[in-house]
Amino acid sequence: MNILLIGSGGREHALAWAIRQSGQCETLFCAPGNAGIAEICECVALDVSDHDAVAGFCRDNAVGLVVVGPEGPLVTGIVDALDAAGIKAFGPDAAAARLEGSKAFTKEVCTKYGIPTARYGRFDNAEAALGYLAANPAPIVVKADGLAAGKGVIVAMTDEQAQAAVRDIFSGRFGAAGAEVVIEEFLDGEEASFFALCDGETAVPFGTAQDHKRVGDGDTGANTGGMGAYSPAPVLDAAMSARVIDEIIAPTMNGMAAEGCPYKGVLYAGLMITAEGPKLIEYNCRFGDPECQVLMMRLDSDIVPLLLASCDGTLKEAAVAWRKQAALTVVMAASGYPGEPKKGGTISGLAKAAAPDQVEVFHAATRHDGERLTASGGRVLNVTALGDSVSEAAGRAYRAVDEIDWADGFCRRDIGWRAIEREMAKG
Ligand code: AMP
Ligand code: GLY
């Protein structure tokens, strides 16, 4: 079957790499893609915000499955439009994608269906929000309600920071995303991500991961989209994963169905593992980036039948096999990121970096400029490796990083530190 993948990041390169290995995939299109994706896909210049144009492309090119990478098109209803045109698409429809698109919606689902999460208040004006802060001192977390590209969350350690965050969000800086704020209890614990493939009724566990959101070593500096990740997350052992399914994922699936918006696609739960157990920080309605890169490295099953089963409602019969190994990915970013990244620098050495077995270099913001491979955005490469332990995967990934020649690039040197410390302590 012909497949169209939507997106242009490292997540989509990893998805393309996995889909390409499927016996069921004939032509793999990607819109818009990047330089790495172009090596394994036919990249097409489609305006993915024009859902009718995407549907038209699918009809003209006999596309049997559309796989949507990023949240933007999901939240604006690309799956609804494709469904209406009779084209199978992997991902939630707009009503179900509210689990990511609206923090307030997710909080309501949590309250109604007894899903453990931080206590919260929701406000549409600064006065009421500041009043709530007066009654609930720091540490406390202030969030813009809508999609704010990861920048709408302020973990305030002082009352002054919390008040400033409320004023900032209501200043209009986040546009429509800042029309409401959610203020929530600060959760103390270890963060981890849990993924499930869903078909509206059944949720099949689809791996765990931990990422590093801060730009600097030691988890310092500005927040980013993610500077690296590894899988599995040691804190989500079998017993804790079972609790996540019973207490969080299953009630969400049942609740969404009861609300008339059954959830299909990948459900990505951002969790805090607290002393009382797992609590939901947020849902995302798509794979994580760079978490997807480590999941795809570990996946031992053909991904295409699983994506189709999610669309068709047949996940109950599906089995997912994983490699025993751990996977780790190091993000190489352009200097300046997460601020204004330095674009246009030449990148070389990738063939040598990716030569060892068990190493893949997934591209994010790359493009070809004649013969040169150049950086075209903030997060540029995902140097990804398997290993018998997280330590071994990290060693392999960093050896590959060191083969890459790119003057403007930088990466964190401590990806995986928490898991590596655990492994060292075990001996
Ligand atoms: P979010 O965009 O909701 O994932 O929030 C971004 C980051 O803020 C999370 O990855 C956490 O590190 C932190 N965070 C969000 N909510 C809370 C909370 N209630 N307690 C502690 N940290 C939080
Ligand atoms: N790496 C975090 C995310 O994809 O949301």
GROMACS .gro file of C-alpha atoms and ligand atoms in nm:
model
  455
    1MET     CA    1   0.000   0.000   0.000
    2ASN     CA    2   0.106   0.359  -0.053
    3ILE     CA    3   0.149   0.558   0.268
    4LEU     CA    4   0.168   0.933   0.329
    5LEU     CA    5   0.355   1.052   0.637
    6ILE     CA    6   0.300   1.408   0.755
    7GLY     CA    7   0.575   1.603   0.930
    8SER     CA    8   0.939   1.706   0.901
    9GLY     CA    9   1.115   1.629   1.228
   10GLY     CA   10   1.331   1.358   1.380
   11ARG     CA   11   1.012   1.185   1.492
   12GLU     CA   12   0.896   1.158   1.133
   13HIS     CA   13   1.237   1.038   1.009
   14ALA     CA   14   1.222   0.760   1.269
   15LEU     CA   15   0.863   0.674   1.168
   16ALA     CA   16   0.964   0.672   0.802
   17TRP     CA   17   1.258   0.443   0.883
   18ALA     CA   18   1.026   0.200   1.065
   19ILE     CA   19   0.749   0.214   0.802
   20ARG     CA   20   1.005   0.157   0.524
   21GLN     CA   21   1.095  -0.179   0.680
   22SER     CA   22   0.738  -0.302   0.644
   23GLY     CA   23   0.653  -0.554   0.376
   24GLN     CA   24   0.319  -0.375   0.340
   25CYS     CA   25   0.465  -0.040   0.235
   26GLU     CA   26   0.495   0.032  -0.136
   27THR     CA   27   0.555   0.403  -0.205
   28LEU     CA   28   0.615   0.610   0.108
   29PHE     CA   29   0.540   0.979   0.060
   30CYS     CA   30   0.627   1.243   0.316
   31ALA     CA   31   0.499   1.600   0.337
   32PRO     CA   32   0.708   1.807   0.372
   33GLY     CA   33   0.995   1.586   0.506
   34ASN     CA   34   1.360   1.682   0.545
   35ALA     CA   35   1.695   1.590   0.387
   36GLY     CA   36   1.720   1.260   0.576
   37ILE     CA   37   1.360   1.162   0.507
   38ALA     CA   38   1.417   1.239   0.138
   39GLU     CA   39   1.672   0.956   0.125
   40ILE     CA   40   1.402   0.698   0.203
   41CYS     CA   41   1.075   0.866   0.099
   42GLU     CA   42   0.930   1.060  -0.187
   43CYS     CA   43   0.895   1.407  -0.034
   44VAL     CA   44   0.603   1.616  -0.154
   45ALA     CA   45   0.543   1.988  -0.113
   46LEU     CA   46   0.187   1.970   0.022
   47ASP     CA   47   0.034   2.240   0.238
   48VAL     CA   48  -0.071   2.013   0.525
   49SER     CA   49  -0.293   2.282   0.674
   50ASP     CA   50  -0.506   2.250   0.358
   51HIS     CA   51  -0.687   1.928   0.448
   52ASP     CA   52  -0.872   1.910   0.115
   53ALA     CA   53  -0.543   1.932  -0.071
   54VAL     CA   54  -0.406   1.644   0.139
   55ALA     CA   55  -0.718   1.436   0.067
   56GLY     CA   56  -0.686   1.517  -0.305
   57PHE     CA   57  -0.322   1.406  -0.306
   58CYS     CA   58  -0.420   1.079  -0.138
   59ARG     CA   59  -0.689   1.010  -0.396
   60ASP     CA   60  -0.457   1.090  -0.688
   61ASN     CA   61  -0.179   0.870  -0.550
   62ALA     CA   62  -0.379   0.575  -0.417
   63VAL     CA   63  -0.266   0.641  -0.060
   64GLY     CA   64  -0.413   0.376   0.170
   65LEU     CA   65  -0.289   0.516   0.500
   66VAL     CA   66  -0.194   0.863   0.624
   67VAL     CA   67   0.029   0.881   0.934
   68VAL     CA   68   0.019   1.220   1.104
   69GLY     CA   69   0.332   1.302   1.306
   70PRO     CA   70   0.276   1.641   1.476
   71GLU     CA   71  -0.014   1.761   1.692
   72GLY     CA   72  -0.097   2.073   1.491
   73PRO     CA   73  -0.288   1.906   1.205
   74LEU     CA   74  -0.453   1.660   1.447
   75VAL     CA   75  -0.591   1.937   1.667
   76THR     CA   76  -0.724   2.120   1.360
   77GLY     CA   77  -0.900   1.808   1.233
   78ILE     CA   78  -0.697   1.654   0.952
   79VAL     CA   79  -0.816   1.308   1.054
   80ASP     CA   80  -1.180   1.423   1.042
   81ALA     CA   81  -1.128   1.559   0.690
   82LEU     CA   82  -0.952   1.244   0.570
   83ASP     CA   83  -1.217   1.019   0.730
   84ALA     CA   84  -1.488   1.217   0.553
   85ALA     CA   85  -1.303   1.162   0.226
   86GLY     CA   86  -1.284   0.787   0.297
   87ILE     CA   87  -0.907   0.788   0.357
   88LYS     CA   88  -0.763   0.593   0.649
   89ALA     CA   89  -0.558   0.812   0.883
   90PHE     CA   90  -0.360   0.722   1.195
   91GLY     CA   91  -0.424   0.965   1.479
   92PRO     CA   92  -0.714   1.107   1.681
   93ASP     CA   93  -0.989   1.322   1.534
   94ALA     CA   94  -1.016   1.682   1.650
   95ALA     CA   95  -1.257   1.601   1.934
   96ALA     CA   96  -1.021   1.337   2.077
   97ALA     CA   97  -0.709   1.549   2.012
   98ARG     CA   98  -0.845   1.794   2.272
   99LEU     CA   99  -0.656   1.576   2.520
  100GLU     CA  100  -0.350   1.767   2.396
  101GLY     CA  101  -0.513   2.077   2.250
  102SER     CA  102  -0.685   2.185   2.572
  103LYS     CA  103  -0.535   2.135   2.915
  104ALA     CA  104  -0.868   2.237   3.070
  105PHE     CA  105  -1.052   1.963   2.875
  106THR     CA  106  -0.804   1.704   2.999
  107LYS     CA  107  -0.843   1.821   3.357
  108GLU     CA  108  -1.222   1.786   3.328
  109VAL     CA  109  -1.183   1.431   3.196
  110CYS     CA  110  -0.949   1.354   3.488
  111THR     CA  111  -1.197   1.487   3.744
  112LYS     CA  112  -1.497   1.312   3.593
  113TYR     CA  113  -1.328   0.974   3.552
  114GLY     CA  114  -1.112   0.971   3.866
  115ILE     CA  115  -0.774   0.991   3.693
  116PRO     CA  116  -0.495   1.097   3.933
  117THR     CA  117  -0.352   1.438   3.842
  118ALA     CA  118  -0.251   1.762   4.013
  119ARG     CA  119  -0.532   1.958   4.184
  120TYR     CA  120  -0.609   2.265   3.978
  121GLY     CA  121  -0.810   2.576   3.914
  122ARG     CA  122  -0.906   2.722   3.576
  123PHE     CA  123  -0.948   3.095   3.512
  124ASP     CA  124  -1.037   3.329   3.228
  125ASN     CA  125  -0.919   3.649   3.399
  126ALA     CA  126  -0.613   3.763   3.591
  127GLU     CA  127  -0.800   3.880   3.904
  128ALA     CA  128  -0.952   3.539   3.971
  129ALA     CA  129  -0.623   3.365   3.896
  130LEU     CA  130  -0.430   3.594   4.132
  131GLY     CA  131  -0.693   3.531   4.398
  132TYR     CA  132  -0.636   3.155   4.366
  133LEU     CA  133  -0.260   3.209   4.397
  134ALA     CA  134  -0.314   3.406   4.717
  135ALA     CA  135  -0.486   3.100   4.866
  136ASN     CA  136  -0.239   2.846   4.717
  137PRO     CA  137   0.123   2.948   4.774
  138ALA     CA  138   0.426   2.842   4.565
  139PRO     CA  139   0.564   2.606   4.453
  140ILE     CA  140   0.283   2.600   4.201
  141VAL     CA  141   0.248   2.557   3.824
  142VAL     CA  142   0.087   2.809   3.587
  143LYS     CA  143  -0.011   2.698   3.236
  144ALA     CA  144  -0.162   2.866   2.929
  145ASP     CA  145  -0.462   2.653   2.833
  146GLY     CA  146  -0.400   2.597   2.461
  147LEU     CA  147  -0.110   2.482   2.244
  148ALA     CA  148   0.188   2.708   2.316
  149ALA     CA  149   0.473   2.504   2.165
  150GLY     CA  150   0.592   2.391   2.507
  151LYS     CA  151   0.647   2.749   2.624
  152GLY     CA  152   0.318   2.798   2.808
  153VAL     CA  153   0.414   2.623   3.134
  154ILE     CA  154   0.578   2.803   3.424
  155VAL     CA  155   0.686   2.601   3.726
  156ALA     CA  156   0.690   2.884   3.982
  157MET     CA  157   0.906   2.832   4.288
  158THR     CA  158   0.800   3.168   4.441
  159ASP     CA  159   0.469   3.353   4.467
  160GLU     CA  160   0.617   3.643   4.265
  161GLN     CA  161   0.706   3.412   3.976
  162ALA     CA  162   0.355   3.266   3.979
  163GLN     CA  163   0.191   3.611   3.973
  164ALA     CA  164   0.422   3.727   3.693
  165ALA     CA  165   0.333   3.414   3.493
  166VAL     CA  166  -0.040   3.484   3.525
  167ARG     CA  167   0.006   3.845   3.412
  168ASP     CA  168   0.229   3.734   3.125
  169ILE     CA  169  -0.022   3.480   2.994
  170PHE     CA  170  -0.313   3.724   3.014
  171SER     CA  171  -0.100   3.992   2.841
  172GLY     CA  172  -0.191   3.821   2.513
  173ARG     CA  173   0.160   3.694   2.436
  174PHE     CA  174   0.027   3.342   2.369
  175GLY     CA  175  -0.266   3.458   2.154
  176ALA     CA  176  -0.575   3.237   2.180
  177ALA     CA  177  -0.375   2.976   2.375
  178GLY     CA  178  -0.354   3.223   2.663
  179ALA     CA  179  -0.723   3.309   2.687
  180GLU     CA  180  -0.744   3.085   2.995
  181VAL     CA  181  -0.494   2.969   3.252
  182VAL     CA  182  -0.480   2.647   3.447
  183ILE     CA  183  -0.305   2.673   3.783
  184GLU     CA  184  -0.206   2.345   3.938
  185GLU     CA  185  -0.047   2.181   4.235
  186PHE     CA  186   0.328   2.122   4.208
  187LEU     CA  187   0.394   1.748   4.182
  188ASP     CA  188   0.714   1.613   4.332
  189GLY     CA  189   0.868   1.300   4.184
  190GLU     CA  190   1.037   1.156   3.876
  191GLU     CA  191   0.898   1.233   3.531
  192ALA     CA  192   0.848   0.961   3.272
  193SER     CA  193   0.650   0.908   2.953
  194PHE     CA  194   0.416   0.620   2.878
  195PHE     CA  195   0.289   0.550   2.528
  196ALA     CA  196  -0.018   0.350   2.423
  197LEU     CA  197  -0.156   0.263   2.081
  198CYS     CA  198  -0.532   0.308   2.088
  199ASP     CA  199  -0.820   0.216   1.860
  200GLY     CA  200  -1.109   0.384   2.037
  201GLU     CA  201  -1.163   0.090   2.272
  202THR     CA  202  -0.838  -0.095   2.332
  203ALA     CA  203  -0.509   0.058   2.445
  204VAL     CA  204  -0.193  -0.146   2.385
  205PRO     CA  205   0.119  -0.036   2.577
  206PHE     CA  206   0.368   0.103   2.327
  207GLY     CA  207   0.683   0.170   2.526
  208THR     CA  208   0.815   0.404   2.791
  209ALA     CA  209   1.080   0.676   2.779
  210GLN     CA  210   1.238   0.962   2.965
  211ASP     CA  211   1.352   1.280   2.800
  212HIS     CA  212   1.568   1.577   2.888
  213LYS     CA  213   1.380   1.902   2.837
  214ARG     CA  214   1.643   2.153   2.953
  215VAL     CA  215   1.907   2.275   2.711
  216GLY     CA  216   2.206   2.234   2.943
  217ASP     CA  217   2.394   1.952   3.115
  218GLY     CA  218   2.264   1.869   3.460
  219ASP     CA  219   1.910   1.960   3.345
  220THR     CA  220   1.984   2.333   3.359
  221GLY     CA  221   1.896   2.628   3.137
  222ALA     CA  222   1.596   2.698   2.915
  223ASN     CA  223   1.324   2.447   2.830
  224THR     CA  224   1.342   2.293   2.484
  225GLY     CA  225   1.141   2.045   2.278
  226GLY     CA  226   1.376   1.778   2.416
  227MET     CA  227   1.756   1.737   2.399
  228GLY     CA  228   1.762   1.360   2.420
  229ALA     CA  229   1.571   1.057   2.542
  230TYR     CA  230   1.605   0.693   2.629
  231SER     CA  231   1.379   0.391   2.649
  232PRO     CA  232   1.268   0.207   2.852
  233ALA     CA  233   1.222   0.434   3.155
  234PRO     CA  234   1.356   0.239   3.455
  235VAL     CA  235   1.104   0.403   3.690
  236LEU     CA  236   0.818   0.253   3.485
  237ASP     CA  237   0.886  -0.109   3.578
  238ALA     CA  238   0.620  -0.375   3.521
  239ALA     CA  239   0.432  -0.299   3.844
  240MET     CA  240   0.429   0.079   3.790
  241SER     CA  241   0.331   0.035   3.422
  242ALA     CA  242   0.037  -0.182   3.532
  243ARG     CA  243  -0.076   0.098   3.765
  244VAL     CA  244  -0.045   0.352   3.481
  245ILE     CA  245  -0.269   0.137   3.263
  246ASP     CA  246  -0.528   0.068   3.534
  247GLU     CA  247  -0.538   0.412   3.695
  248ILE     CA  248  -0.472   0.644   3.399
  249ILE     CA  249  -0.484   0.494   3.047
  250ALA     CA  250  -0.787   0.262   3.080
  251PRO     CA  251  -1.014   0.518   3.254
  252THR     CA  252  -0.915   0.774   2.989
  253MET     CA  253  -1.006   0.537   2.706
  254ASN     CA  254  -1.338   0.451   2.872
  255GLY     CA  255  -1.407   0.815   2.958
  256MET     CA  256  -1.336   0.940   2.606
  257ALA     CA  257  -1.567   0.674   2.460
  258ALA     CA  258  -1.838   0.769   2.712
  259GLU     CA  259  -1.796   1.136   2.615
  260GLY     CA  260  -1.862   1.044   2.251
  261CYS     CA  261  -1.505   1.106   2.137
  262PRO     CA  262  -1.329   0.767   2.143
  263TYR     CA  263  -0.951   0.804   2.128
  264LYS     CA  264  -0.757   0.654   1.836
  265GLY     CA  265  -0.389   0.691   1.758
  266VAL     CA  266  -0.098   0.712   1.997
  267LEU     CA  267  -0.170   0.840   2.345
  268TYR     CA  268   0.139   0.983   2.512
  269ALA     CA  269   0.102   1.029   2.886
  270GLY     CA  270   0.349   1.265   3.053
  271LEU     CA  271   0.362   1.134   3.410
  272MET     CA  272   0.501   1.226   3.747
  273ILE     CA  273   0.582   0.918   3.951
  274THR     CA  274   0.513   1.048   4.301
  275ALA     CA  275   0.534   0.881   4.641
  276GLU     CA  276   0.161   0.803   4.607
  277GLY     CA  277   0.192   0.657   4.259
  278PRO     CA  278   0.165   0.778   3.900
  279LYS     CA  279  -0.006   1.110   3.829
  280LEU     CA  280  -0.086   1.256   3.490
  281ILE     CA  281   0.095   1.581   3.406
  282GLU     CA  282  -0.034   1.605   3.052
  283TYR     CA  283  -0.149   1.411   2.751
  284ASN     CA  284  -0.009   1.444   2.402
  285CYS     CA  285  -0.199   1.307   2.105
  286ARG     CA  286   0.106   1.199   1.903
  287PHE     CA  287   0.448   1.043   1.947
  288GLY     CA  288   0.708   1.238   2.142
  289ASP     CA  289   1.000   1.396   1.962
  290PRO     CA  290   1.271   1.269   2.036
  291GLU     CA  291   1.099   0.984   2.229
  292CYS     CA  292   0.969   0.832   1.905
  293GLN     CA  293   1.325   0.784   1.782
  294VAL     CA  294   1.413   0.553   2.073
  295LEU     CA  295   1.080   0.367   2.053
  296MET     CA  296   1.129   0.296   1.682
  297MET     CA  297   1.481   0.164   1.745
  298ARG     CA  298   1.343  -0.081   2.003
  299LEU     CA  299   1.030  -0.187   1.813
  300ASP     CA  300   1.068  -0.539   1.677
  301SER     CA  301   0.723  -0.567   1.516
  302ASP     CA  302   0.616  -0.445   1.174
  303ILE     CA  303   0.467  -0.104   1.254
  304VAL     CA  304   0.226  -0.081   0.960
  305PRO     CA  305  -0.021  -0.352   1.071
  306LEU     CA  306  -0.026  -0.186   1.415
  307LEU     CA  307  -0.107   0.157   1.269
  308LEU     CA  308  -0.379  -0.001   1.055
  309ALA     CA  309  -0.522  -0.187   1.357
  310SER     CA  310  -0.546   0.145   1.540
  311CYS     CA  311  -0.750   0.288   1.250
  312ASP     CA  312  -0.962  -0.026   1.209
  313GLY     CA  313  -1.042  -0.091   1.575
  314THR     CA  314  -0.865  -0.429   1.580
  315LEU     CA  315  -0.585  -0.369   1.831
  316LYS     CA  316  -0.734  -0.630   2.064
  317GLU     CA  317  -0.578  -0.897   1.843
  318ALA     CA  318  -0.243  -0.719   1.807
  319ALA     CA  319   0.086  -0.829   1.961
  320VAL     CA  320   0.380  -0.591   1.991
  321ALA     CA  321   0.736  -0.723   2.016
  322TRP     CA  322   1.028  -0.519   2.150
  323ARG     CA  323   1.402  -0.566   2.138
  324LYS     CA  324   1.544  -0.641   2.481
  325GLN     CA  325   1.797  -0.362   2.443
  326ALA     CA  326   1.776  -0.004   2.561
  327ALA     CA  327   1.786   0.283   2.311
  328LEU     CA  328   1.916   0.634   2.362
  329THR     CA  329   1.913   0.939   2.139
  330VAL     CA  330   2.125   1.253   2.160
  331VAL     CA  331   1.984   1.565   1.994
  332MET     CA  332   2.235   1.782   1.809
  333ALA     CA  333   2.102   2.137   1.793
  334ALA     CA  334   2.223   2.453   1.619
  335SER     CA  335   2.393   2.708   1.844
  336GLY     CA  336   2.140   2.960   1.967
  337TYR     CA  337   1.867   2.698   2.022
  338PRO     CA  338   1.613   2.720   2.188
  339GLY     CA  339   1.646   3.087   2.091
  340GLU     CA  340   1.729   3.188   1.734
  341PRO     CA  341   1.933   2.898   1.588
  342LYS     CA  342   2.229   2.951   1.356
  343LYS     CA  343   2.121   2.813   1.020
  344GLY     CA  344   2.309   2.722   0.706
  345GLY     CA  345   2.621   2.557   0.850
  346THR     CA  346   2.763   2.254   0.669
  347ILE     CA  347   2.723   1.912   0.830
  348SER     CA  348   2.943   1.616   0.736
  349GLY     CA  349   3.056   1.282   0.872
  350LEU     CA  350   2.709   1.130   0.897
  351ALA     CA  351   2.789   0.818   0.697
  352LYS     CA  352   3.076   0.734   0.931
  353ALA     CA  353   2.867   0.819   1.238
  354ALA     CA  354   2.583   0.591   1.129
  355ALA     CA  355   2.808   0.308   1.004
  356PRO     CA  356   2.811   0.089   1.318
  357ASP     CA  357   2.533  -0.162   1.363
  358GLN     CA  358   2.283  -0.037   1.615
  359VAL     CA  359   2.337   0.331   1.532
  360GLU     CA  360   2.097   0.546   1.330
  361VAL     CA  361   2.118   0.919   1.269
  362PHE     CA  362   1.769   1.063   1.226
  363HIS     CA  363   1.743   1.407   1.071
  364ALA     CA  364   1.525   1.689   1.200
  365ALA     CA  365   1.591   2.039   1.060
  366THR     CA  366   1.823   1.954   0.771
  367ARG     CA  367   1.819   2.044   0.405
  368HIS     CA  368   2.034   1.998   0.100
  369ASP     CA  369   2.199   2.307  -0.038
  370GLY     CA  370   2.343   2.171  -0.361
  371GLU     CA  371   2.583   1.900  -0.247
  372ARG     CA  372   2.602   2.034   0.107
  373LEU     CA  373   2.390   1.909   0.394
  374THR     CA  374   2.297   2.210   0.606
  375ALA     CA  375   2.113   2.293   0.927
  376SER     CA  376   1.777   2.463   0.874
  377GLY     CA  377   1.641   2.501   1.227
  378GLY     CA  378   1.695   2.441   1.598
  379ARG     CA  379   1.697   2.066   1.655
  380VAL     CA  380   1.892   1.920   1.364
  381LEU     CA  381   2.006   1.559   1.420
  382ASN     CA  382   1.911   1.273   1.650
  383VAL     CA  383   2.204   1.041   1.702
  384THR     CA  384   2.042   0.720   1.822
  385ALA     CA  385   2.186   0.389   1.941
  386LEU     CA  386   2.087   0.056   2.094
  387GLY     CA  387   2.280  -0.108   2.377
  388ASP     CA  388   2.249  -0.384   2.634
  389SER     CA  389   2.216  -0.107   2.893
  390VAL     CA  390   2.146   0.266   2.878
  391SER     CA  391   2.517   0.319   2.952
  392GLU     CA  392   2.617   0.111   2.652
  393ALA     CA  393   2.365   0.285   2.425
  394ALA     CA  394   2.494   0.624   2.546
  395GLY     CA  395   2.858   0.527   2.478
  396ARG     CA  396   2.767   0.417   2.126
  397ALA     CA  397   2.559   0.730   2.058
  398TYR     CA  398   2.829   0.968   2.179
  399ARG     CA  399   3.098   0.790   1.975
  400ALA     CA  400   2.877   0.854   1.672
  401VAL     CA  401   2.823   1.218   1.775
  402ASP     CA  402   3.201   1.260   1.778
  403GLU     CA  403   3.223   1.148   1.413
  404ILE     CA  404   2.998   1.434   1.305
  405ASP     CA  405   3.159   1.748   1.177
  406TRP     CA  406   2.937   2.053   1.224
  407ALA     CA  407   3.089   2.372   1.360
  408ASP     CA  408   2.758   2.525   1.474
  409GLY     CA  409   2.622   2.215   1.642
  410PHE     CA  410   2.606   2.133   2.011
  411CYS     CA  411   2.456   1.862   2.227
  412ARG     CA  412   2.419   1.773   2.591
  413ARG     CA  413   2.687   1.535   2.715
  414ASP     CA  414   2.481   1.373   2.991
  415ILE     CA  415   2.177   1.225   2.818
  416GLY     CA  416   2.057   0.927   3.019
  417TRP     CA  417   2.233   1.033   3.341
  418ARG     CA  418   1.954   0.922   3.572
  419ALA     CA  419   1.935   0.571   3.424
  420ILE     CA  420   2.315   0.547   3.403
  421GLU     CA  421   2.348   0.638   3.772
  422ARG     CA  422   2.098   0.365   3.855
  423GLU     CA  423   2.294   0.114   3.645
  424MET     CA  424   2.620   0.211   3.817
  425ALA     CA  425   2.462   0.178   4.160
  426LYS     CA  426   2.348  -0.173   4.070
  427GLY     CA  427   2.706  -0.253   3.961
  428AMP     P1  428   0.375   2.025   3.022
  428AMP     O1  429   0.387   2.111   2.901
  428AMP     O2  430   0.240   2.027   3.086
  428AMP     O3  431   0.433   1.888   3.002
  428AMP     O4  432   0.475   2.088   3.129
  428AMP     C1  433   0.611   2.107   3.097
  428AMP     C2  434   0.696   2.062   3.213
  428AMP     O5  435   0.660   2.136   3.330
  428AMP     C3  436   0.672   1.917   3.252
  428AMP     O6  437   0.748   1.830   3.174
  428AMP     C4  438   0.715   1.919   3.397
  428AMP     O7  439   0.856   1.913   3.406
  428AMP     C5  440   0.670   2.052   3.444
  428AMP     N1  441   0.539   2.042   3.509
  428AMP     C6  442   0.418   2.057   3.451
  428AMP     N2  443   0.319   2.041   3.541
  428AMP     C7  444   0.378   2.017   3.660
  428AMP     C8  445   0.329   1.993   3.792
  428AMP     N3  446   0.199   1.994   3.821
  428AMP     N4  447   0.419   1.972   3.889
  428AMP     C9  448   0.553   1.974   3.863
  428AMP     N5  449   0.605   1.996   3.742
  428AMP    C10  450   0.519   2.017   3.640
  429GLY     N1  451   0.975   1.561   2.380
  429GLY     C1  452   0.852   1.610   2.428
  429GLY     C2  453   0.742   1.611   2.333
  429GLY     O1  454   0.748   1.557   2.224
  429GLY     O2  455   0.637   1.667   2.366
   0.00000   0.00000   0.00000
